[in-house]
Coordinates of C-alpha atoms in Angstrom, one line a residue:
M1 CA 144.4 95.5 103.4
S2 CA 147.3 94.7 100.9
T3 CA 147.0 97.8 98.5
L4 CA 148.6 98.3 94.9
A5 CA 150.1 101.9 96.8
S6 CA 151.7 99.4 99.7
L7 CA 153.3 97.2 97.4
P8 CA 157.2 97.6 96.2
E9 CA 157.7 100.1 93.8
P10 CA 159.2 97.5 91.3
D11 CA 156.4 95.3 92.2
K12 CA 153.6 97.8 91.4
R13 CA 155.4 99.5 87.9
G14 CA 155.4 95.4 87.2
L15 CA 151.8 95.0 87.4
L16 CA 150.7 98.2 85.9
A17 CA 153.2 97.3 82.8
Y18 CA 151.2 94.0 82.8
L19 CA 148.2 95.5 82.9
E20 CA 149.0 98.0 80.3
I21 CA 150.0 95.1 78.1
I22 CA 146.3 92.9 79.1
L23 CA 144.7 96.0 77.7
R24 CA 146.4 96.2 74.5
I25 CA 145.9 92.4 73.9
N26 CA 142.6 93.4 74.7
E27 CA 142.0 95.6 71.9
T28 CA 142.3 92.1 69.7
L29 CA 140.9 89.6 72.3
N30 CA 138.4 90.1 74.4
L31 CA 140.5 89.5 77.8
T32 CA 138.1 91.8 79.5
A33 CA 134.8 93.5 79.9
V34 CA 137.1 96.2 81.5
R35 CA 138.7 98.8 78.7
D36 CA 139.2 101.8 81.3
R37 CA 143.0 101.7 82.6
D38 CA 141.5 103.1 86.2
E39 CA 138.7 101.0 86.4
A40 CA 141.4 98.3 85.5
I41 CA 143.2 99.2 88.1
A42 CA 140.7 99.0 90.9
R43 CA 139.1 96.4 89.4
H44 CA 141.6 93.7 88.2
L45 CA 144.4 94.7 90.6
E46 CA 143.3 96.4 94.1
E47 CA 140.5 93.8 94.4
S48 CA 142.3 90.6 93.4
L49 CA 145.9 92.3 95.9
E50 CA 141.8 92.3 99.4
L51 CA 142.7 88.6 98.8
V52 CA 146.7 88.6 100.0
P53 CA 145.5 89.0 104.3
A54 CA 143.1 85.7 103.3
I55 CA 146.7 84.1 102.0
R56 CA 148.9 85.4 104.6
A57 CA 146.5 83.9 107.5
I58 CA 146.5 80.5 105.6
A59 CA 149.8 80.4 104.9
A60 CA 151.1 81.5 109.1
E61 CA 148.5 78.4 109.8
R62 CA 150.3 76.2 107.5
G63 CA 153.9 76.6 109.8
E64 CA 156.8 76.6 108.6
R65 CA 157.3 74.2 105.3
R66 CA 160.3 72.1 103.7
T67 CA 158.8 73.4 100.4
P68 CA 156.3 77.0 99.4
L69 CA 152.5 76.5 99.1
R70 CA 151.1 76.2 95.8
L71 CA 148.1 78.3 95.2
V72 CA 146.1 77.8 91.4
D73 CA 143.9 80.4 90.2
V74 CA 141.0 79.0 88.4
G75 CA 139.7 80.6 85.3
T76 CA 141.9 83.2 85.5
G77 CA 140.9 85.1 81.8
G78 CA 143.3 88.1 81.7
G79 CA 145.5 86.7 84.6
F80 CA 143.3 88.0 88.1
P81 CA 143.6 87.4 90.9
G82 CA 147.1 85.1 90.0
V83 CA 149.6 87.3 88.5
P84 CA 148.8 89.7 91.3
L85 CA 149.0 87.4 93.4
A86 CA 152.3 85.8 92.5
V87 CA 153.4 89.3 92.3
A88 CA 152.3 90.5 96.5
L89 CA 153.3 86.8 97.7
P90 CA 157.2 86.2 96.2
D91 CA 157.2 82.5 98.4
I92 CA 154.2 81.6 97.0
E93 CA 153.8 79.0 94.2
V94 CA 151.5 80.0 91.4
E95 CA 149.9 78.3 88.9
L96 CA 146.8 79.8 86.3
I97 CA 144.5 77.8 84.5
E98 CA 142.9 79.0 81.7
A99 CA 140.7 76.9 79.3
R100 CA 141.2 78.9 76.1
E101 CA 144.4 78.6 74.5
K102 CA 144.7 81.6 73.2
K103 CA 143.6 83.6 76.5
A104 CA 146.3 81.6 78.3
R105 CA 149.2 81.9 76.2
A106 CA 147.6 86.4 76.0
V107 CA 148.3 85.8 79.0
E108 CA 151.8 84.0 79.1
T109 CA 152.8 86.7 76.4
A110 CA 152.0 89.6 79.5
I111 CA 153.5 88.3 82.0
Q112 CA 157.2 87.9 80.2
E113 CA 156.6 91.1 78.2
A114 CA 156.4 92.7 81.8
G115 CA 159.3 91.3 83.0
L116 CA 156.9 89.7 85.4
R117 CA 158.6 85.9 87.1
P118 CA 157.5 83.4 85.0
L119 CA 154.1 81.2 86.0
A120 CA 152.5 78.3 84.5
V121 CA 149.7 78.4 82.3
H122 CA 147.6 75.9 82.1
A123 CA 145.2 75.7 78.8
D124 CA 143.3 73.4 79.6
R125 CA 139.1 72.5 80.7
V126 CA 139.6 72.3 84.5
E127 CA 137.5 69.0 85.2
L128 CA 140.3 67.3 82.4
L129 CA 142.9 68.6 84.8
G130 CA 141.3 67.6 88.0
Q131 CA 141.1 64.0 86.6
G132 CA 144.7 64.6 85.9
A133 CA 147.9 65.6 86.0
L134 CA 146.9 68.7 88.2
R135 CA 144.4 66.3 91.3
E136 CA 145.1 67.1 94.4
R137 CA 148.4 69.4 93.6
F138 CA 147.4 72.9 95.7
D139 CA 147.5 73.9 99.2
I140 CA 145.2 76.8 97.6
A141 CA 142.9 77.5 94.8
V142 CA 141.8 81.2 94.3
A143 CA 138.4 81.9 91.9
R144 CA 137.0 85.2 90.8
A145 CA 133.3 85.3 88.7
L146 CA 134.3 81.2 87.6
A147 CA 130.6 79.4 88.1
D148 CA 127.9 79.3 90.6
L149 CA 129.3 77.8 94.2
P150 CA 128.0 74.3 93.7
T151 CA 129.4 74.4 90.2
L152 CA 132.7 75.9 91.6
L153 CA 133.4 73.4 94.9
E154 CA 133.4 70.0 91.8
L155 CA 135.3 72.5 89.6
T156 CA 137.8 73.0 92.4
L157 CA 138.1 71.2 95.3
P158 CA 139.8 68.0 92.9
L159 CA 142.8 70.4 92.5
V160 CA 143.5 71.4 96.7
R161 CA 145.0 68.4 99.0
V162 CA 143.6 67.0 101.4
G163 CA 144.3 69.7 104.6
G164 CA 143.9 72.6 101.9
C165 CA 141.3 75.3 100.9
L166 CA 139.3 77.2 97.9
L167 CA 138.8 80.6 98.8
A168 CA 136.4 81.6 96.6
V169 CA 135.3 85.6 95.6
K170 CA 131.7 85.8 95.7
G171 CA 129.2 88.3 95.6
E172 CA 126.0 89.4 97.9
R173 CA 124.2 86.5 97.2
A174 CA 127.8 83.9 98.8
E175 CA 125.3 82.6 101.8
E176 CA 122.4 81.7 99.4
E177 CA 124.7 80.0 97.3
L178 CA 126.3 78.2 100.5
S179 CA 122.9 76.9 101.1
R180 CA 122.3 74.9 97.9
S181 CA 126.1 73.6 98.5
K182 CA 125.3 71.1 101.6
R183 CA 125.5 67.9 98.7
A184 CA 128.4 69.5 97.4
L185 CA 130.5 69.8 100.3
R186 CA 129.8 66.4 101.4
E187 CA 130.4 65.0 98.4
L188 CA 133.1 66.5 96.9
G189 CA 134.9 66.6 100.8
G190 CA 134.7 70.0 101.6
E191 CA 134.0 72.1 104.6
L192 CA 133.1 76.1 105.2
H193 CA 135.4 77.6 107.6
S194 CA 134.2 80.9 106.8
I195 CA 132.5 84.2 105.3
E196 CA 134.5 87.2 105.0
R197 CA 133.6 90.7 104.1
V198 CA 136.5 92.3 101.9
P199 CA 136.2 96.3 100.6
S200 CA 135.1 94.2 96.9
A201 CA 133.1 91.2 97.6
T202 CA 132.9 88.5 100.2
L203 CA 135.7 85.8 100.9
V204 CA 133.9 81.8 101.4
R205 CA 137.0 79.7 102.9
I206 CA 136.3 76.2 102.1
D207 CA 138.9 74.0 103.4
K208 CA 139.2 69.6 102.4
R209 CA 138.6 68.0 104.9
S210 CA 138.5 64.4 103.0
A211 CA 139.8 63.3 99.3
T212 CA 137.8 64.1 96.5
P213 CA 135.8 60.7 95.1
K214 CA 137.5 59.4 91.3
R215 CA 134.5 60.2 89.9
Y216 CA 134.5 64.0 90.5
P217 CA 134.7 66.2 88.7
R218 CA 132.5 65.2 86.0
R219 CA 133.1 65.5 82.3
P220 CA 133.5 68.6 80.9
G221 CA 130.3 71.0 80.9
E222 CA 128.3 68.6 83.0
P223 CA 129.1 70.2 86.8
K224 CA 127.4 73.1 85.3
R225 CA 125.4 71.8 83.4
N226 CA 123.5 69.5 86.6
P227 CA 125.3 70.5 90.2
L228 CA 125.3 68.5 93.0

């Protein structure tokens, strides 16, 4: 299990500096409901790093590659889990999506001030990005606390190339959400690979087996209003 303490000291310092900047910005811009530093370390850094073994396993499945794996964090908010993953997994190319411009720019500022490697932060609705420049561009999509699984599948699978996967960070209702996702999986080209418990959550891995039809994702807001 990857933890903050297991990271090289420069990476640990960089992530803690990043978190301090996010908490400072959070005083005037609502990036996270967590305001206590110790709780933020647990909720945002440690819980983000719980995804590292699963992502390393996916990378191992892919074997040697001429280009790095590409990962997108959808609905990144204050940069979690994407920023900690980018630090812990330097060989993976990480990009972030945050629909709200002010939050996206705040994350960019915090990354720069903390001295972390630059990351692309896309300030747009994921429904639009999934119909445009980012369609089927990534090997892995990750999402935490973004939407119910049927909605989440429509928001994320269009971003994933065939042969890639979604890692959805879910809670105790993961299997119940899966039971309501059969149509979405069928329509969007996804297939359940595994359900794995990690200390703070349940990781649902969905593999993308076929291309997503061009009609998905639907216009902004529709996947949430009328889930598949």
